[in-house]
PDB file of C-alpha atoms in Angstrom:
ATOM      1  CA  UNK A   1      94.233 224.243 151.992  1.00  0.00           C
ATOM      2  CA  UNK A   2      97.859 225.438 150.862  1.00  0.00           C
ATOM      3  CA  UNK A   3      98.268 222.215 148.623  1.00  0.00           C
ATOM      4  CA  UNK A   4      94.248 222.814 147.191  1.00  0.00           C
ATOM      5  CA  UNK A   5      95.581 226.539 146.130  1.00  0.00           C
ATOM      6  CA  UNK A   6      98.522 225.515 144.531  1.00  0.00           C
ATOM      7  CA  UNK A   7      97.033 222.742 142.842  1.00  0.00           C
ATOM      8  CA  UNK A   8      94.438 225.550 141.764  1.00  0.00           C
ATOM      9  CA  UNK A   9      97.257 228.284 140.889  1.00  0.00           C
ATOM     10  CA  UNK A  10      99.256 226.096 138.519  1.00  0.00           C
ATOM     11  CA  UNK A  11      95.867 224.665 136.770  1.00  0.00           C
ATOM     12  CA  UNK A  12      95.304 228.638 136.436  1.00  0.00           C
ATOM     13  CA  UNK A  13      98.978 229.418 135.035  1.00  0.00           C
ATOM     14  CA  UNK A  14      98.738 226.322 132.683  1.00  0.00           C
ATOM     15  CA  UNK A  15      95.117 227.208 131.442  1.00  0.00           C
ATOM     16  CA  UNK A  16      95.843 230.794 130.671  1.00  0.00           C
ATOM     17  CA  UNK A  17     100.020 229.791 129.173  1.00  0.00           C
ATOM     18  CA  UNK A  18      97.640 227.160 126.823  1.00  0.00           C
ATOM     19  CA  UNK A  19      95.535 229.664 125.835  1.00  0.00           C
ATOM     20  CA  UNK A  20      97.705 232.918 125.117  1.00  0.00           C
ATOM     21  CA  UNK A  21     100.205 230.589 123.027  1.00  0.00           C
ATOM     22  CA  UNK A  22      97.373 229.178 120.675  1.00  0.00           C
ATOM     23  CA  UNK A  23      97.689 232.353 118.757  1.00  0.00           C
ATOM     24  CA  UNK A  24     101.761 232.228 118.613  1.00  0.00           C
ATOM     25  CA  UNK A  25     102.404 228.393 116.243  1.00  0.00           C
ATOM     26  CA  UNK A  26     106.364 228.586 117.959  1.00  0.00           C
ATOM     27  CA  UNK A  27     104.588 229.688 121.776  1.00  0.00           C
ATOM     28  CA  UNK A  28     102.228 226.812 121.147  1.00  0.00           C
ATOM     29  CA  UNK A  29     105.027 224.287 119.803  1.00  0.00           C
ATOM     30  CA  UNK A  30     106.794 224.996 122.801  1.00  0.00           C
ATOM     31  CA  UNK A  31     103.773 224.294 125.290  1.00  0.00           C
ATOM     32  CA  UNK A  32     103.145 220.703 123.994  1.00  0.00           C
ATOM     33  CA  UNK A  33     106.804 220.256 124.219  1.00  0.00           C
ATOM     34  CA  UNK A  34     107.016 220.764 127.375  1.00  0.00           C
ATOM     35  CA  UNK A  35     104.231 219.378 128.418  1.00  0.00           C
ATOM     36  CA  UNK A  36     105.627 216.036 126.584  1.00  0.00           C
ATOM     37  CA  UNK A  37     108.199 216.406 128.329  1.00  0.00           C
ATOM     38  CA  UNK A  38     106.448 216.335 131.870  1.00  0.00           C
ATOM     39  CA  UNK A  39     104.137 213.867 130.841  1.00  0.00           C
ATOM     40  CA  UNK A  40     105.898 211.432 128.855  1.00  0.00           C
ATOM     41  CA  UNK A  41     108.144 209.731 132.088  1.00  0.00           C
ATOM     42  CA  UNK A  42     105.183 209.851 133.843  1.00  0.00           C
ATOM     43  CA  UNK A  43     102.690 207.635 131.498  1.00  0.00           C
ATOM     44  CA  UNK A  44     106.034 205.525 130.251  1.00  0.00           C
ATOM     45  CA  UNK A  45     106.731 204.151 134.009  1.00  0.00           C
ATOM     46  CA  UNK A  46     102.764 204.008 134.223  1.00  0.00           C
ATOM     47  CA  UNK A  47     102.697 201.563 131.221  1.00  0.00           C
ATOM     48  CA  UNK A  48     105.765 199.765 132.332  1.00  0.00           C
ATOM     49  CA  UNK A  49     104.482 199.507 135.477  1.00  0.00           C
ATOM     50  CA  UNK A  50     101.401 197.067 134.451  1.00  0.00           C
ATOM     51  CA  UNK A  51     103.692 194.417 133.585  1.00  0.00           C
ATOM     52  CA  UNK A  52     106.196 195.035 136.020  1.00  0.00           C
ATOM     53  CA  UNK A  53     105.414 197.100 138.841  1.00  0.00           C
ATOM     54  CA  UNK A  54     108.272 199.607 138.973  1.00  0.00           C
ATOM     55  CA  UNK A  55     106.416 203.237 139.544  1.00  0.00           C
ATOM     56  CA  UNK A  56     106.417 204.698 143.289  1.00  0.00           C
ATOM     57  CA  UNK A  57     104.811 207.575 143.780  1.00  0.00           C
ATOM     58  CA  UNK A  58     106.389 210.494 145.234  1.00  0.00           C
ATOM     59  CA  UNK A  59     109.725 209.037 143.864  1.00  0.00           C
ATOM     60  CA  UNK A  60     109.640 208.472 140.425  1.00  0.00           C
ATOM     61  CA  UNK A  61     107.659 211.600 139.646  1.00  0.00           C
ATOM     62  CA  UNK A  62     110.943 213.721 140.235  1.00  0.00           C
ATOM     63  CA  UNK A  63     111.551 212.316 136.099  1.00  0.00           C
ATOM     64  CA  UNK A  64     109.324 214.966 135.232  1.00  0.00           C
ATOM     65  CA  UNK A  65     110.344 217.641 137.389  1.00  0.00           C
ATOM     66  CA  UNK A  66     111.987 219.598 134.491  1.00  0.00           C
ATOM     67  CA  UNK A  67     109.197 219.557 132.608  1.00  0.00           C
ATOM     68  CA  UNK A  68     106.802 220.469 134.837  1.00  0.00           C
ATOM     69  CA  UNK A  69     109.176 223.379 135.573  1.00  0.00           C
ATOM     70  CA  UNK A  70     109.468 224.357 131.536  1.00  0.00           C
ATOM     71  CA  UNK A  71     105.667 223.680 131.526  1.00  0.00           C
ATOM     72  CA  UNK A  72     105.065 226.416 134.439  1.00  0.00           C
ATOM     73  CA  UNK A  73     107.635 229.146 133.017  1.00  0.00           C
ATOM     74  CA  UNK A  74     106.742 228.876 129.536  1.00  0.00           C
ATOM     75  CA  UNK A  75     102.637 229.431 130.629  1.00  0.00           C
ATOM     76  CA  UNK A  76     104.110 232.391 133.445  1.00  0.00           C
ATOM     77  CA  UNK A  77     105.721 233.841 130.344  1.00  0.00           C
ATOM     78  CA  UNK A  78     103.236 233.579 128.069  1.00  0.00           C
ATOM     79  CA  UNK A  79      99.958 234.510 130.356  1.00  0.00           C
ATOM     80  CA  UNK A  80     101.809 237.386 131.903  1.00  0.00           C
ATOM     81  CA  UNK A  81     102.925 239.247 128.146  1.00  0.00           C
ATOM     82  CA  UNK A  82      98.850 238.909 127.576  1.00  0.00           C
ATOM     83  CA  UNK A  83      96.610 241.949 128.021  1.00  0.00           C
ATOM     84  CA  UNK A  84      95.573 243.200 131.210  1.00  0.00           C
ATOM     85  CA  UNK A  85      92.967 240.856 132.974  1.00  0.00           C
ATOM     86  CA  UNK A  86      94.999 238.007 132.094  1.00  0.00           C
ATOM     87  CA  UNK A  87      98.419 239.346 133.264  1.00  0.00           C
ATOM     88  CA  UNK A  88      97.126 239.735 136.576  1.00  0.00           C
ATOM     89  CA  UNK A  89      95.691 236.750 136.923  1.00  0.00           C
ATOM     90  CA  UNK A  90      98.528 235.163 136.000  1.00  0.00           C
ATOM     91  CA  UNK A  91     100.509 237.145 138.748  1.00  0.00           C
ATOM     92  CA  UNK A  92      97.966 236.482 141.196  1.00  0.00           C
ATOM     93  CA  UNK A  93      98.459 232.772 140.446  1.00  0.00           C
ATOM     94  CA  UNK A  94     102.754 232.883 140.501  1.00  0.00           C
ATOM     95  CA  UNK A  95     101.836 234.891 143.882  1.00  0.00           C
ATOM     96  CA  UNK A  96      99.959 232.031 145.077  1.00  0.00           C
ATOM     97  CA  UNK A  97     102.114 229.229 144.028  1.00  0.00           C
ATOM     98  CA  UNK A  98     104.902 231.273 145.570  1.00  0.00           C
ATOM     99  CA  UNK A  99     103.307 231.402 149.141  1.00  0.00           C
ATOM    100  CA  UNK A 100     102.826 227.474 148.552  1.00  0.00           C
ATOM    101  CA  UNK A 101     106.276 227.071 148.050  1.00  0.00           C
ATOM    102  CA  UNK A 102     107.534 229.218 150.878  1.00  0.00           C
ATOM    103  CA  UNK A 103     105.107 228.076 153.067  1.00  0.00           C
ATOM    104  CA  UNK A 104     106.157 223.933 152.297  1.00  0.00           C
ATOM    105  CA  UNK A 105     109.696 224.742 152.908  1.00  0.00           C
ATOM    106  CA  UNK A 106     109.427 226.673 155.627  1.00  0.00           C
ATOM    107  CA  UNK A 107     107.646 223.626 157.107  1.00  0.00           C
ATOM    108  CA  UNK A 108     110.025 221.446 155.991  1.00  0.00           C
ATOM    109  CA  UNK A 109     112.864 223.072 156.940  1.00  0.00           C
ATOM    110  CA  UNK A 110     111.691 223.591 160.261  1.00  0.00           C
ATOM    111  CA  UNK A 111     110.062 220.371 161.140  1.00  0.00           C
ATOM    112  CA  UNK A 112     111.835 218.266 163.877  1.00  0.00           C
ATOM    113  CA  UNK A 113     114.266 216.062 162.909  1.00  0.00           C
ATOM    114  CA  UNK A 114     112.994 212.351 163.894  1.00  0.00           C
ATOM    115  CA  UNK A 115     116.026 210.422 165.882  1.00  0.00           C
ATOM    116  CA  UNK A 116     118.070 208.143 163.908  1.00  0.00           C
ATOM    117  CA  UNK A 117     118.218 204.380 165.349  1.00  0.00           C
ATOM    118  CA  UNK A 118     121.293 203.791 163.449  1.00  0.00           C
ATOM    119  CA  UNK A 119     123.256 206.447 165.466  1.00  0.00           C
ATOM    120  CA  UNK A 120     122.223 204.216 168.669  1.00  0.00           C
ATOM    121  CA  UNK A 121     122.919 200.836 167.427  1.00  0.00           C
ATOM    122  CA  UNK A 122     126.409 201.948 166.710  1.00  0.00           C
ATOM    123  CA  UNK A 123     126.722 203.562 170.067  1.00  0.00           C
ATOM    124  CA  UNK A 124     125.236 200.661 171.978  1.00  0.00           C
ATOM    125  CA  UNK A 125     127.435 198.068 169.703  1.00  0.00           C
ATOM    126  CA  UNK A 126     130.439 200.315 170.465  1.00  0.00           C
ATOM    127  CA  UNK A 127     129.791 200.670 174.299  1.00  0.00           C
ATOM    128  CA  UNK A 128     128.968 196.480 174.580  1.00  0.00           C
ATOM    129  CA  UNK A 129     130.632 194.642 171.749  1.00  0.00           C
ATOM    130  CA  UNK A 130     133.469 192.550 172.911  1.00  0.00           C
ATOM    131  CA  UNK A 131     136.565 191.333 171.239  1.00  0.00           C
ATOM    132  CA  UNK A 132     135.172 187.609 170.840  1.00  0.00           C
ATOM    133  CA  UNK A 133     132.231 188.902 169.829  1.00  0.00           C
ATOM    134  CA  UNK A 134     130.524 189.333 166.210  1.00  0.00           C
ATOM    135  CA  UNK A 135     127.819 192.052 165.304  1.00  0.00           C
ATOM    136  CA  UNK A 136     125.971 190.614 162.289  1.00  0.00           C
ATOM    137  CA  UNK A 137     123.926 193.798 160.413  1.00  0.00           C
ATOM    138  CA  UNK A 138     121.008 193.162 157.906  1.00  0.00           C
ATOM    139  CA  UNK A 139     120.186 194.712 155.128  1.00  0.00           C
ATOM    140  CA  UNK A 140     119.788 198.359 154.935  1.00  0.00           C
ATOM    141  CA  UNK A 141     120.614 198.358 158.610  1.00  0.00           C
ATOM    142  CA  UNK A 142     124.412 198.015 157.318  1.00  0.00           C
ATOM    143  CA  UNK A 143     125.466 201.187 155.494  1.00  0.00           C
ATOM    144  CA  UNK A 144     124.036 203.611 158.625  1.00  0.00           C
ATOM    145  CA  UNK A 145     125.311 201.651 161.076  1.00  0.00           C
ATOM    146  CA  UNK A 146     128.786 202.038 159.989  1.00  0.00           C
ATOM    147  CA  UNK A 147     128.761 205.423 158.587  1.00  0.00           C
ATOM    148  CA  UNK A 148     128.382 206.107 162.649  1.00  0.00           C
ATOM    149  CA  UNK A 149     131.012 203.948 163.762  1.00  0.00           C
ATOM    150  CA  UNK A 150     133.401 205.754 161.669  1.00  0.00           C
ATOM    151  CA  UNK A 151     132.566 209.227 163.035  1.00  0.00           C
ATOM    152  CA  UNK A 152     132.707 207.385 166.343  1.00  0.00           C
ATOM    153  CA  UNK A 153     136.308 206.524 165.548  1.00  0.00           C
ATOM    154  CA  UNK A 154     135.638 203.021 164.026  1.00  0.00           C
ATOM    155  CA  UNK A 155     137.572 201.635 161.287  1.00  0.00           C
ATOM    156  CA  UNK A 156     135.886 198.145 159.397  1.00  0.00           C
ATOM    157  CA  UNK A 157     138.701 195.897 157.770  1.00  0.00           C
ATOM    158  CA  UNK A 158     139.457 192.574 157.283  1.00  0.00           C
ATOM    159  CA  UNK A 159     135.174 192.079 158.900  1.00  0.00           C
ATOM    160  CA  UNK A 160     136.346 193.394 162.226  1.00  0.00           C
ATOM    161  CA  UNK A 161     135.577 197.020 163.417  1.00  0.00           C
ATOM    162  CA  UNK A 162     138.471 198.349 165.442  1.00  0.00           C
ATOM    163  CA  UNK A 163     138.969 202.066 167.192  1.00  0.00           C
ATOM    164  CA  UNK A 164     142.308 203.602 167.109  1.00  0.00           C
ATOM    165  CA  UNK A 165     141.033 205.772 170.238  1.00  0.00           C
ATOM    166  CA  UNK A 166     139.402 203.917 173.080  1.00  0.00           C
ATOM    167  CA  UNK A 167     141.199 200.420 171.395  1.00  0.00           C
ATOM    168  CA  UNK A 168     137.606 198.583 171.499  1.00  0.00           C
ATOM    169  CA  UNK A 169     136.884 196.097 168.652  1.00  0.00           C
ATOM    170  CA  UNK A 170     134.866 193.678 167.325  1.00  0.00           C
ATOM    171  CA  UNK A 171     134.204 191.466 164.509  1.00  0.00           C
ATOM    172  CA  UNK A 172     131.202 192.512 162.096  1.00  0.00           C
ATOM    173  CA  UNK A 173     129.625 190.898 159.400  1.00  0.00           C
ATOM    174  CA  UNK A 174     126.841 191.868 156.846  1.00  0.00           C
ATOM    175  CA  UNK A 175     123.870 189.841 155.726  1.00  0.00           C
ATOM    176  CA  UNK A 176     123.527 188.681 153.310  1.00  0.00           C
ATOM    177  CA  UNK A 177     127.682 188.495 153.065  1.00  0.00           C
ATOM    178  CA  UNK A 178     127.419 189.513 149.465  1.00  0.00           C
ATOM    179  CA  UNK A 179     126.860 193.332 150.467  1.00  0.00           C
ATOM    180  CA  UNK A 180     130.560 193.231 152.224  1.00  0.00           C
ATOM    181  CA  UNK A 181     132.008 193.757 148.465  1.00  0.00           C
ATOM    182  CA  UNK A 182     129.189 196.631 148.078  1.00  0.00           C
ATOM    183  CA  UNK A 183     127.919 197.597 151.348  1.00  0.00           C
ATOM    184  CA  UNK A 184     125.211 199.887 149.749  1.00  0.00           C
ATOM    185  CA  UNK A 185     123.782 197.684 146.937  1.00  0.00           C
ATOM    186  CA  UNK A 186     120.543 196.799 149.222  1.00  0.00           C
ATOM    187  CA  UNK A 187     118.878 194.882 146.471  1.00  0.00           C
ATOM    188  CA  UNK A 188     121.394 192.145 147.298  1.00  0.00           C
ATOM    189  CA  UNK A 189     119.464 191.627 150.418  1.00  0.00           C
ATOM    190  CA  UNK A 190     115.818 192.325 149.333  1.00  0.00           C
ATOM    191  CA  UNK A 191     116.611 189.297 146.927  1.00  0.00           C
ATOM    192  CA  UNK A 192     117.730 186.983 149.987  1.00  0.00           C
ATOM    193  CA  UNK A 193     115.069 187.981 151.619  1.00  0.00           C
ATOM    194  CA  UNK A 194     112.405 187.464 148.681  1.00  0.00           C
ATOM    195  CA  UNK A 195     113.442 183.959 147.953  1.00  0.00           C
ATOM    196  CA  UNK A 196     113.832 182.878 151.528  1.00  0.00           C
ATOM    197  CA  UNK A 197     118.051 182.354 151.536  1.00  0.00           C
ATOM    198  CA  UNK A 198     118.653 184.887 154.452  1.00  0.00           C
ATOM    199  CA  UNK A 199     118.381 182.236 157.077  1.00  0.00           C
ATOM    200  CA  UNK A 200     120.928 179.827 155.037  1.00  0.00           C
ATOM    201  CA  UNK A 201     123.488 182.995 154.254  1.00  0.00           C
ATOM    202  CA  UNK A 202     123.475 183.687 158.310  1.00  0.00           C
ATOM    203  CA  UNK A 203     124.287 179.716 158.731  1.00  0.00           C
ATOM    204  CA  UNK A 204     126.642 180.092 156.408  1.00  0.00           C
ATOM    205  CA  UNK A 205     128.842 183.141 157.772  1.00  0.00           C
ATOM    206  CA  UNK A 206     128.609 181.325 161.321  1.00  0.00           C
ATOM    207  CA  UNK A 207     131.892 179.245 160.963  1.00  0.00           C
ATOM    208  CA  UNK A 208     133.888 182.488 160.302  1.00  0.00           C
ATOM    209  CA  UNK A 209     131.764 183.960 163.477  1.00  0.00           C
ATOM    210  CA  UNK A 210     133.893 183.877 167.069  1.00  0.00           C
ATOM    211  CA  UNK A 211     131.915 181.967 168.894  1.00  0.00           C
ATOM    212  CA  UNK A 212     131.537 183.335 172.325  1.00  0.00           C
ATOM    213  CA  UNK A 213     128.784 185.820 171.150  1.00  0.00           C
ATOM    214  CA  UNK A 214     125.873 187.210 168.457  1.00  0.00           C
ATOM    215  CA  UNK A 215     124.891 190.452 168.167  1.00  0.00           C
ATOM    216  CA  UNK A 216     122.141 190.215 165.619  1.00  0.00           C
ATOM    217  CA  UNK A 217     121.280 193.437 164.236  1.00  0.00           C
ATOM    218  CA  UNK A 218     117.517 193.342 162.484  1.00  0.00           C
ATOM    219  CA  UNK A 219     116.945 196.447 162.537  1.00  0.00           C
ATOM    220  CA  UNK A 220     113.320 198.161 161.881  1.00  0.00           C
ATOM    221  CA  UNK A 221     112.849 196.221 158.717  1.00  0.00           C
ATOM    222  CA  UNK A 222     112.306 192.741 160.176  1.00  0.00           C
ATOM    223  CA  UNK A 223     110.483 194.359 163.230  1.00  0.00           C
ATOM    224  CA  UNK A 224     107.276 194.630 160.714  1.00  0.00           C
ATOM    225  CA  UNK A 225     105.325 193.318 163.987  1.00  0.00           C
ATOM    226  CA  UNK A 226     102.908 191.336 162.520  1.00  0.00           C
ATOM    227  CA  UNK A 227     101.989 193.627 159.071  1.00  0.00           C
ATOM    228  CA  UNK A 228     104.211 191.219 157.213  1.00  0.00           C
ATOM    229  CA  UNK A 229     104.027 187.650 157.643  1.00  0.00           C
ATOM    230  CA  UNK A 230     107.068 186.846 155.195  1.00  0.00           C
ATOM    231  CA  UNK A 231     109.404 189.468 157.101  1.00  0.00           C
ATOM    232  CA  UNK A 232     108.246 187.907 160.593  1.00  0.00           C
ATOM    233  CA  UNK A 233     108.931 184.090 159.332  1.00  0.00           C
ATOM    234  CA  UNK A 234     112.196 185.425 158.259  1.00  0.00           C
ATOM    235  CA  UNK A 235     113.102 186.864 161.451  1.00  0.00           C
ATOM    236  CA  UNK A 236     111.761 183.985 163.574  1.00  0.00           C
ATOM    237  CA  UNK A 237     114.457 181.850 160.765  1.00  0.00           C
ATOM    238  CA  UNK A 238     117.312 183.979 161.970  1.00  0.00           C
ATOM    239  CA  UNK A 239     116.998 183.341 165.420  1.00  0.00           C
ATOM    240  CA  UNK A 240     116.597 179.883 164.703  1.00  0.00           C
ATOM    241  CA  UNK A 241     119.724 179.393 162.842  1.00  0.00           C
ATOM    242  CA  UNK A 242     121.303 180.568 165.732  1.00  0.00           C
ATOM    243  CA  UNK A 243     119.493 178.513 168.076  1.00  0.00           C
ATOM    244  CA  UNK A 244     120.345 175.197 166.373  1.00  0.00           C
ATOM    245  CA  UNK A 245     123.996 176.607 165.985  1.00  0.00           C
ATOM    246  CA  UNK A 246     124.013 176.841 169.986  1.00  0.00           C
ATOM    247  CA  UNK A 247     123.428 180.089 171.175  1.00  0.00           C
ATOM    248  CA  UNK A 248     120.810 181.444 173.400  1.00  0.00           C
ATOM    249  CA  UNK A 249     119.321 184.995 173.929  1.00  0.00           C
ATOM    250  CA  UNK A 250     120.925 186.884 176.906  1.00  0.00           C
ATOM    251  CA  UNK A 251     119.812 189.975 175.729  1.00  0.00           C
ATOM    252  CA  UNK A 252     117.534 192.688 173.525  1.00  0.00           C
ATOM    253  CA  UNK A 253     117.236 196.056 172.679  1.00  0.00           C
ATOM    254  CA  UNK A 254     113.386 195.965 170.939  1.00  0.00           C
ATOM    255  CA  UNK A 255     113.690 199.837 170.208  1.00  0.00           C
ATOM    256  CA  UNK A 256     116.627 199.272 168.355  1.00  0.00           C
ATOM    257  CA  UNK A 257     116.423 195.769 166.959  1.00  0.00           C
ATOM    258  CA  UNK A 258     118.902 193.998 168.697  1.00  0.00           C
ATOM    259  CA  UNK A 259     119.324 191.130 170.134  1.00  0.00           C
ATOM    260  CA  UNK A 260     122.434 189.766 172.247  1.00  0.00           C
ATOM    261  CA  UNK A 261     123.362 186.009 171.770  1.00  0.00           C
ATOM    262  CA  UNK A 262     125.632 183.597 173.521  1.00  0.00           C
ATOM    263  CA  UNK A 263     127.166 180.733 172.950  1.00  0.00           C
ATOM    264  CA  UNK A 264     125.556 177.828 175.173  1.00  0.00           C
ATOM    265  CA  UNK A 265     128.943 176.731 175.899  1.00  0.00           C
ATOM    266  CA  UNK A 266     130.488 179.762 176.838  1.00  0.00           C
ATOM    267  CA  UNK A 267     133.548 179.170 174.526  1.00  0.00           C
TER     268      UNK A 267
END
C-alpha cells in the first residue's frame, strides 16, 4: 500500500510541477532538464544492455537518483507557488511521499540484522586451523573472511594468517590466486569460474599447500544446491582436484561451506 501511495504522490507532484511550469519557458526548461537528467542513465544502460547485458535493477538505477531528486523539487517548487487547489495538493502529495519515506526507513532501520557466515568461518577456521594446515577461500568468500580474522587478531602475510595474541596460525590461500595481489577485485574469480579454470588454479596452488590438511572454503556461492548446474560441476571439480591430489574428507560444516580435508598419507 505505502509503495502504491508513493508511487501515486510523486506521479501527482510531477503532473502538477509539468503543468504549473508550462506557463514559465525557464520553469519549463528546467523540468525537461531534469527529467533528462533522470531519464537519460536509465534508457542509456537500457540500450546498452541489449547488446551486452549490463543493467541490474535496483542497482544501477541509483545513476539517476539526482535527477529524480531535481525532478521532484523542481515540480514541489513549482506546484506549491501555484494557486490554491493546486498548492495543497501538492502538499498533500510531499505529505504523503514523506510518510513513505519515514515509514521505509523506519523499517529498514529497524529490521533484524541477518547473521553473517563470514564472521563464523573465520571463527571456526581460527578455533580449528592448524599450523600444517592451509585454508583455501573462494571468491567473494575471501575479502569477509579476513576482514574478521583481523578484528579477531589475525594478521595475513607472506599467505599465512598468524595471531600475535593466542599465537595460532595457519597458511591461507585465495582462489583463484590472482585475487592475493587484489583481494577485492571479485571479477577475477567470476572469470575462472565462467570459463571453467577454477579447478586447474586450485591444482595449481596445491604444491605451495602444506600437505597435512585442506580447509576448502566454498562458501554460499558454490552451495547453489542444484539451481545452478555450472556452479555445482564446479564445486564437484574442486573436490576432485583434491581427491586425485590425495586427500580425503574428514570433515564439513554445510551451514558454512566448509569442508575439512586430509592428506591420505597423513604427512
Amino acid at each position: 500500500f505505502l509503495r502504491v501511495a508513493g508511487l501515486v504522490a510523486a506521479g501527482l507532484l510531477l503532473a502538477l510541477g509539468l503543468w504549473r511550469s508550462r506557463a514559465v519557458p525557464a520553469g519549463r526548461r528546467a523540468m525537461l532538464q531534469c527529467v533528462v537528467l533522470f531519464a537519460g542513465p536509465l534508457v542509456l544502460l537500457w540500450v546498452v544492455s541489449t547488446v551486452h547485458p549490463v543493467y541490474c535493477p535496483g542497482r544501477y538505477d541509483l545513476v539517476a537518483l539526482p535527477g529524480l531528486v531535481l525532478l521532484l523539487g523542481g515540480a514541489a517548487g513549482s506546484a506549491t507557488a501555484a494557486g490554491r487547489p493546486v498548492k495543497w495538493l501538492a502538499r498533500l502529495a510531499l505529505l504523503v511521499l514523506a510518510a513513505v519515506f519515514a515509514a521505509k526507513d523506519w523499517s529498514y532501520l529497524t529490521a533484524p540484522s541477518e547473521p553473517d557466515p563470514h564472521r563464523d568461518v573465520a571463527a571456526h577456521l581460527a578455533a580449528h586451523a592448524r599450523p600444517d594446515e592451509t585454508a583455501v577461500l573462494c571468491g567473494a568468500t575471501g575479502v569477509p573472511v579476513l576482514a574478521h580474522l583481523y578484528q579477531q587478531g589475525f594478521t595475513w602475510s607472506d599467505r599465512t594468517c598468524r595471531s600475535a595474541r593466542s599465537g595460532a596460525s595457519f597458511g591461507l590461500r585465495l582462489l583463484p590466486p590472482s585475487l592475493e595481489q587484489a583481494p577485492g577485485t571479485v571479477a577475477r574469480y567470476l572469470r575462472a569460474l565462467e570459463e571453467g579454470r577454477l579447478a586447474a588454479e586450485l591444482a595449481g596452488l596445491l604444491p605451495a599447500a602444506p600437505a597435512r590438511g585442506i580447509w576448502l572454503v566454498v562458501g554460499r556461492d558454490l552451495q547453489s544446491g542444484g539451481r545452478d548446474p555450472a556452479k555445482d560441476a564446479a564445486a564437484r571439480q574442486l573436490f576432485a582436484v583434491l581427491h586425485g591430489a590425495g586427500y580425503a574428507l574428514a570433515d564439513n560444516v554445510p551451514e558454512l561451506g566448509i569442508a575439512h580435508l586430509l592428506h591420505r598419507t597423513g604427512r
